[in-house]
Amino acid sequence: MNDLTLDYLFHPQSIAIAGVSSDPTKWNPGRGYMYALVGSGFRGKIYPVNPSGGEIDGTKMYASIKDIPDSVDYVISAIPAQYTPRLIADCAAKGVKAIHFFTSGFSEIEDEEGEHLESEILKVVRQSGIRVIGPNCMGLYCPRTGLSFALEFPRQSGFPKQSGPVGLFAQSGGNSIYCIREASARGVYFSKVVSYGNAVDLNECDFLEYLAGDSETEVIAAYIEGVRDGSRFARVLKEATKVKPVIIFKVGATETGTRAAASHTGAIAGASKVWESLLRQSGAIQVYSMEEMVDVSLAFLRVPRPEGRNTAVIGVGGGASVIAADECSNAGLTLPTLPVHLRRRLKDMYTTEAGRIFRNPVDMVPFTGPEILADSIRAIADCDQIDLLIMHVAFDMWALIDVNDVTAVYVESILDLKGTIDKPVAVALHFCAADRAKELASQARARLCEAGFAVYPSMGRAASAVNKVIEYHEWRQRSHEGDS
Amino acid sequence: MNDLTLDYLFHPQSIAIAGVSSDPTKWNPGRGYMYALVGSGFRGKIYPVNPSGGEIDGTKMYASIKDIPDSVDYVISAIPAQYTPRLIADCAAKGVKAIHFFTSGFSEIEDEEGEHLESEILKVVRQSGIRVIGPNCMGLYCPRTGLSFALEFPRQSGFPKQSGPVGLFAQSGGNSIYCIREASARGVYFSKVVSYGNAVDLNECDFLEYLAGDSETEVIAAYIEGVRDGSRFARVLKEATKVKPVIIFKVGATETGTRAAASHTGAIAGASKVWESLLRQSGAIQVYSMEEMVDVSLAFLRVPRPEGRNTAVIGVGGGASVIAADECSNAGLTLPTLPVHLRRRLKDMYTTEAGRIFRNPVDMVPFTGPEILADSIRAIADCDQIDLLIMHVAFDMWALIDVNDVTAVYVESILDLKGTIDKPVAVALHFCAADRAKELASQARARLCEAGFAVYPSMGRAASAVNKVIEYHEWRQRSHEGDS
């Protein structure tokens, strides 16, 4: 049953959607999927299904899957749970390869009927060989082939059409959507995303194995509530981490979370200590929020492996520098004091200004303009004792005063660094709650992202993400040495 | 030297600002202070000082403090460090009570001259009895008397004119500004704020003692890089926590941070373990970021003390609920399973919908409209086993679909709760990066804040802040019992 490749899931020629309402004044999930596929540029055929037949936006609706004149590769079910056994029977008769059940109301609810229906699905599916995604999930997003679960389309513009190197599988649909939107705003795009819910058939092991072998995927991210087969998961994970980074957010880590996970996707969560040691031993990267999942993915994509942990922290603000130093240390990075000759050189550059700190963190208010700032950053980057640079810019007071436009000077100087220094760089943009500060920070983020920088909303998040990249490479190296 | 009250600092009748540039085309800090005071409604007299005399915006500038015809209570120094000994001599001659040095370039820089100047200041000040705030800091913000360091005024609208019950003292000016802006966006306002920099004379002990006795201050918050007199600080802190909550963000907790703090304000930071145990034993509330400082202040102001830690978590989204459960547990709250009779009642209310979770966390998509949602929240609030409610609303997919406007229904239902349930409530608003989601979340935050709710950007931050309120009251009770 465990296909080595699930590639066909992401390349259907024809999709039927069961449960498309014909009433255009009322949103319904079935129609949401139709719009999402059309909007994402899906080039195959789309067949809406509604027991009453009729039309939707000029497209004929079929009363049953069986009535569709062509072959159907993939079916999206947005019908109530009690009608699903019949749908599966029709799909089996039609030779459908896979069904995605958006439909909920199975083992995740407190209801014998739900559990019964779920085991019915599994039985019919095992007999027919149809593979199932879900139930109780959003399904597939694959920008290259036009698959999408951006059901809010056309009100929103849908998910990005741009492909990227991150493959995500997540039991929660809401968290998948959050991750896609958050990531794309920060320059991280996806090869394939699977929201897989209750995992009655295809599960985390299948998706992990597939993404590990998928040439379009360079980094794997996963949101897991619980696994069905722990030993297979451990085995698959160990193989996957050998070939690419695997970032895992394991929830249900507390007793209460475990109960919540059972209610959400019927998952058996497992003790958090067991998970922690499994992930550490496997070389997987454990994260503790969806935000951190995006943070670390971004670091893998945009921060080349630093040679060590010696970090230069450069920005504006005394207090911000002190906090930055603590946050870098807490994340596992080290901030060596810059050598005396370099500090003297920097001091000479800023001779007319008081109040700068040159030890590291380096606090420079560039009243003197962008050239001196860019030169001083390059001087620090040239220092042999420094492995990477983290720049921080705070959109607070200085950003709100026109004089010399300190913040703009910083942003321009960072943009200028591109290609002129050979050390890894990350950027932390912090902002106060003033509308103007938010707007400026947002503009700066967009420009820096566009230029290819890894941009974080705080120093702590930047430092922690970069440190996880270093840890992964250290683990790879250790386990490689162990092999030889 | 340790006045029991520093009240006069916040009630000057006349202020002189040394270092106001006469060139209106160039921003300078001295003129920034002038605009800030005028814009904040300071009713006393303002005397700009510039060695060349002249005029600024129609106001006469004095060549020296000594030339000012009236008495001067308070002086703001925005002149270069090397001219400060002369300024102090003039202030002494004039009978000035206090000087705030915005001026930097003292013990915080790597420079003997800076240290020498700082000790000179201290000497003259001790002789004359003038009290000093700073150097190297932003000074005072007191909305009631119109003191402000919103130097970006008039480009920005300045700091809030509204007073509130939080008193803040912070060594960093940038962090003070961040805190004021962030707090006011979330409904938290200040009695008095002191940015006190290098603390050459007045220091953390003076401000803590003052705010502990200040009737306008109900909650004290502090950002501290290091203390000058550890034993006095411990003594003052112990007294302060007896009368009101004291929230402390101690930075320079790591070796690197310690070095950064020394460079920033010349502070001696001290080992983090020592600080942790000092704060815990004193009943102070330790926080680890400026954001958390605002989070906890907000909880003290807007979340009445819950009778225990039994929390009902109510919101939309399976994955969001699982994460919420983990985050509450990690923060120290407990989520009891709701009793069977209550779950049955809730289930009956939502009979037409599949996929809800009623155990706790409770995941209800209110397709049925606001009445049923409000009724079900009230039913949960009535449950004897529940001490407090945390509602979470995610501005992601559901918020972006018009149908039934799920998110709006939630927000309306929370607003309706006001005054109709007798359990403490906190709200977590989470949003994805879509512009529309941010906009809706921002509107919802504004309305909920306005209505008096404690609103947080994540469940983890809400849960942690509420738990700290519970801990403080437990400590008060324990130490009170110990006294009797």
mmCIF file of C-alpha atoms in Angstrom, chain B residues 265-429:
data_model
loop_
_atom_site.group_PDB
_atom_site.id
_atom_site.type_symbol
_atom_site.label_atom_id
_atom_site.label_comp_id
_atom_site.label_asym_id
_atom_site.label_seq_id
_atom_site.Cartn_x
_atom_site.Cartn_y
_atom_site.Cartn_z
ATOM 1 C CA THR B 265 24.634 52.709 30.085
ATOM 2 C CA GLY B 266 27.801 51.756 31.946
ATOM 3 C CA ALA B 267 25.716 49.351 34.019
ATOM 4 C CA ILE B 268 27.083 46.401 35.973
ATOM 5 C CA ALA B 269 24.639 43.705 35.057
ATOM 6 C CA GLY B 270 25.108 40.853 37.567
ATOM 7 C CA ALA B 271 24.592 37.130 37.155
ATOM 8 C CA SER B 272 21.233 36.044 35.832
ATOM 9 C CA LYS B 273 20.715 33.356 38.498
ATOM 10 C CA VAL B 274 21.142 35.914 41.253
ATOM 11 C CA TRP B 275 18.559 38.139 39.596
ATOM 12 C CA GLU B 276 16.108 35.322 39.083
ATOM 13 C CA SER B 277 16.171 34.296 42.701
ATOM 14 C CA LEU B 278 16.097 37.890 43.952
ATOM 15 C CA LEU B 279 13.023 38.660 41.858
ATOM 16 C CA ARG B 280 11.269 35.424 42.778
ATOM 17 C CA GLN B 281 11.909 35.847 46.480
ATOM 18 C CA SER B 282 10.776 39.465 46.368
ATOM 19 C CA GLY B 283 7.517 38.595 44.645
ATOM 20 C CA ALA B 284 8.450 40.682 41.607
ATOM 21 C CA ILE B 285 7.257 39.445 38.220
ATOM 22 C CA GLN B 286 10.138 38.690 35.871
ATOM 23 C CA VAL B 287 9.494 39.111 32.141
ATOM 24 C CA TYR B 288 11.792 38.428 29.204
ATOM 25 C CA SER B 289 10.876 41.019 26.567
ATOM 26 C CA MET B 290 9.331 44.464 26.229
ATOM 27 C CA GLU B 291 6.309 42.804 24.625
ATOM 28 C CA GLU B 292 5.850 40.613 27.676
ATOM 29 C CA MET B 293 6.125 43.660 29.909
ATOM 30 C CA VAL B 294 3.139 45.158 28.103
ATOM 31 C CA ASP B 295 1.336 41.773 28.088
ATOM 32 C CA VAL B 296 1.582 41.399 31.856
ATOM 33 C CA SER B 297 0.736 45.046 32.596
ATOM 34 C CA LEU B 298 -2.380 44.601 30.478
ATOM 35 C CA ALA B 299 -3.388 41.467 32.381
ATOM 36 C CA PHE B 300 -3.042 43.258 35.732
ATOM 37 C CA LEU B 301 -5.206 46.106 34.491
ATOM 38 C CA ARG B 302 -7.924 44.167 32.696
ATOM 39 C CA VAL B 303 -8.064 40.588 33.969
ATOM 40 C CA PRO B 304 -9.524 40.399 37.501
ATOM 41 C CA ARG B 305 -7.828 37.783 39.675
ATOM 42 C CA PRO B 306 -9.188 34.353 38.677
ATOM 43 C CA GLU B 307 -10.098 32.022 41.572
ATOM 44 C CA GLY B 308 -7.866 29.323 40.125
ATOM 45 C CA ARG B 309 -6.131 28.115 36.978
ATOM 46 C CA ASN B 310 -9.020 26.153 35.432
ATOM 47 C CA THR B 311 -9.359 27.706 32.008
ATOM 48 C CA ALA B 312 -11.910 27.252 29.242
ATOM 49 C CA VAL B 313 -10.392 27.897 25.823
ATOM 50 C CA ILE B 314 -12.953 28.778 23.177
ATOM 51 C CA GLY B 315 -12.324 29.559 19.525
ATOM 52 C CA VAL B 316 -12.376 28.449 15.919
ATOM 53 C CA GLY B 317 -9.999 25.980 14.351
ATOM 54 C CA GLY B 318 -8.899 22.459 15.220
ATOM 55 C CA GLY B 319 -5.180 23.061 14.823
ATOM 56 C CA ALA B 320 -5.432 26.414 16.583
ATOM 57 C CA SER B 321 -7.192 24.653 19.485
ATOM 58 C CA VAL B 322 -4.475 22.018 19.822
ATOM 59 C CA ILE B 323 -1.752 24.670 19.865
ATOM 60 C CA ALA B 324 -3.831 26.712 22.327
ATOM 61 C CA ALA B 325 -4.082 23.736 24.675
ATOM 62 C CA ASP B 326 -0.310 23.188 24.607
ATOM 63 C CA GLU B 327 0.394 26.881 25.110
ATOM 64 C CA CYS B 328 -1.976 27.164 28.086
ATOM 65 C CA SER B 329 -0.420 24.106 29.722
ATOM 66 C CA ASN B 330 3.093 25.397 29.114
ATOM 67 C CA ALA B 331 2.110 28.730 30.667
ATOM 68 C CA GLY B 332 0.883 26.983 33.830
ATOM 69 C CA LEU B 333 -2.883 27.005 33.258
ATOM 70 C CA THR B 334 -5.047 23.880 33.374
ATOM 71 C CA LEU B 335 -7.851 22.982 30.974
ATOM 72 C CA PRO B 336 -10.321 20.669 32.731
ATOM 73 C CA THR B 337 -12.510 18.512 30.487
ATOM 74 C CA LEU B 338 -15.966 20.080 30.518
ATOM 75 C CA PRO B 339 -18.538 17.970 32.385
ATOM 76 C CA VAL B 340 -20.649 15.591 30.287
ATOM 77 C CA HIS B 341 -23.921 17.422 30.931
ATOM 78 C CA LEU B 342 -22.416 20.689 29.652
ATOM 79 C CA ARG B 343 -20.931 19.029 26.569
ATOM 80 C CA ARG B 344 -24.336 17.449 25.850
ATOM 81 C CA ARG B 345 -25.991 20.850 26.182
ATOM 82 C CA LEU B 346 -23.475 22.442 23.802
ATOM 83 C CA LYS B 347 -23.865 19.587 21.345
ATOM 84 C CA ASP B 348 -27.636 20.057 21.339
ATOM 85 C CA MET B 349 -27.149 23.750 20.540
ATOM 86 C CA TYR B 350 -25.002 22.880 17.517
ATOM 87 C CA THR B 351 -27.032 19.926 16.342
ATOM 88 C CA THR B 352 -26.923 20.838 12.651
ATOM 89 C CA GLU B 353 -23.162 21.109 12.375
ATOM 90 C CA ALA B 354 -20.410 18.521 12.279
ATOM 91 C CA GLY B 355 -16.835 18.905 13.450
ATOM 92 C CA ARG B 356 -17.148 20.785 16.666
ATOM 93 C CA ILE B 357 -15.015 19.942 19.695
ATOM 94 C CA PHE B 358 -16.652 20.434 23.097
ATOM 95 C CA ARG B 359 -14.261 18.859 25.585
ATOM 96 C CA ASN B 360 -12.048 21.923 26.172
ATOM 97 C CA PRO B 361 -10.526 23.486 24.221
ATOM 98 C CA VAL B 362 -13.892 24.166 22.650
ATOM 99 C CA ASP B 363 -13.882 24.617 18.866
ATOM 100 C CA MET B 364 -17.147 26.061 17.590
ATOM 101 C CA VAL B 365 -17.690 27.462 14.115
ATOM 102 C CA PRO B 366 -20.765 29.620 14.625
ATOM 103 C CA PHE B 367 -22.496 29.059 11.308
ATOM 104 C CA THR B 368 -25.719 29.249 13.289
ATOM 105 C CA GLY B 369 -25.206 32.886 14.192
ATOM 106 C CA PRO B 370 -24.266 35.025 17.173
ATOM 107 C CA GLU B 371 -27.094 34.158 19.588
ATOM 108 C CA ILE B 372 -26.189 30.490 19.870
ATOM 109 C CA LEU B 373 -22.494 31.301 20.160
ATOM 110 C CA ALA B 374 -23.087 33.847 22.926
ATOM 111 C CA ASP B 375 -25.384 31.412 24.749
ATOM 112 C CA SER B 376 -22.835 28.630 24.563
ATOM 113 C CA ILE B 377 -20.024 30.852 25.855
ATOM 114 C CA ARG B 378 -22.252 31.883 28.768
ATOM 115 C CA ALA B 379 -23.079 28.234 29.467
ATOM 116 C CA ILE B 380 -19.347 27.486 29.708
ATOM 117 C CA ALA B 381 -18.730 30.561 31.876
ATOM 118 C CA ASP B 382 -21.465 29.346 34.266
ATOM 119 C CA CYS B 383 -19.681 26.049 34.820
ATOM 120 C CA ASP B 384 -18.401 25.808 38.418
ATOM 121 C CA GLN B 385 -15.255 24.019 37.289
ATOM 122 C CA ILE B 386 -14.109 26.971 35.176
ATOM 123 C CA ASP B 387 -12.208 29.922 36.685
ATOM 124 C CA LEU B 388 -11.490 31.950 33.566
ATOM 125 C CA LEU B 389 -12.119 32.054 29.814
ATOM 126 C CA ILE B 390 -9.628 32.693 27.038
ATOM 127 C CA MET B 391 -11.244 33.259 23.653
ATOM 128 C CA HIS B 392 -9.152 32.943 20.514
ATOM 129 C CA VAL B 393 -10.064 34.193 17.083
ATOM 130 C CA ALA B 394 -7.887 33.460 14.064
ATOM 131 C CA PHE B 395 -8.053 35.881 11.178
ATOM 132 C CA ASP B 396 -7.238 33.430 8.448
ATOM 133 C CA MET B 397 -9.476 31.500 6.098
ATOM 134 C CA TRP B 398 -12.818 31.965 7.827
ATOM 135 C CA ALA B 399 -12.274 35.664 8.190
ATOM 136 C CA LEU B 400 -11.716 35.922 4.456
ATOM 137 C CA ILE B 401 -14.935 34.243 3.390
ATOM 138 C CA ASP B 402 -18.092 36.319 3.529
ATOM 139 C CA VAL B 403 -20.336 33.398 4.399
ATOM 140 C CA ASN B 404 -21.939 33.938 7.789
ATOM 141 C CA ASP B 405 -18.914 36.032 8.672
ATOM 142 C CA VAL B 406 -17.644 33.604 11.283
ATOM 143 C CA THR B 407 -14.952 35.861 12.681
ATOM 144 C CA ALA B 408 -17.245 38.857 12.967
ATOM 145 C CA VAL B 409 -19.764 36.685 14.815
ATOM 146 C CA TYR B 410 -17.045 35.746 17.307
ATOM 147 C CA VAL B 411 -15.959 39.308 17.859
ATOM 148 C CA GLU B 412 -19.573 40.448 18.353
ATOM 149 C CA SER B 413 -20.207 37.630 20.805
ATOM 150 C CA ILE B 414 -17.130 38.539 22.852
ATOM 151 C CA LEU B 415 -18.214 42.188 22.918
ATOM 152 C CA ASP B 416 -21.664 41.025 24.104
ATOM 153 C CA LEU B 417 -20.099 39.161 27.030
ATOM 154 C CA LYS B 418 -19.137 42.440 28.725
ATOM 155 C CA GLY B 419 -21.012 42.595 32.007
ATOM 156 C CA THR B 420 -22.997 39.402 31.437
ATOM 157 C CA ILE B 421 -20.520 36.865 32.846
ATOM 158 C CA ASP B 422 -18.670 37.038 36.134
ATOM 159 C CA LYS B 423 -15.493 35.173 35.179
ATOM 160 C CA PRO B 424 -12.272 36.837 33.973
ATOM 161 C CA VAL B 425 -11.842 36.876 30.192
ATOM 162 C CA ALA B 426 -8.804 37.335 27.950
ATOM 163 C CA VAL B 427 -8.798 37.384 24.154
ATOM 164 C CA ALA B 428 -6.144 36.146 21.698
ATOM 165 C CA LEU B 429 -6.339 37.480 18.141
#
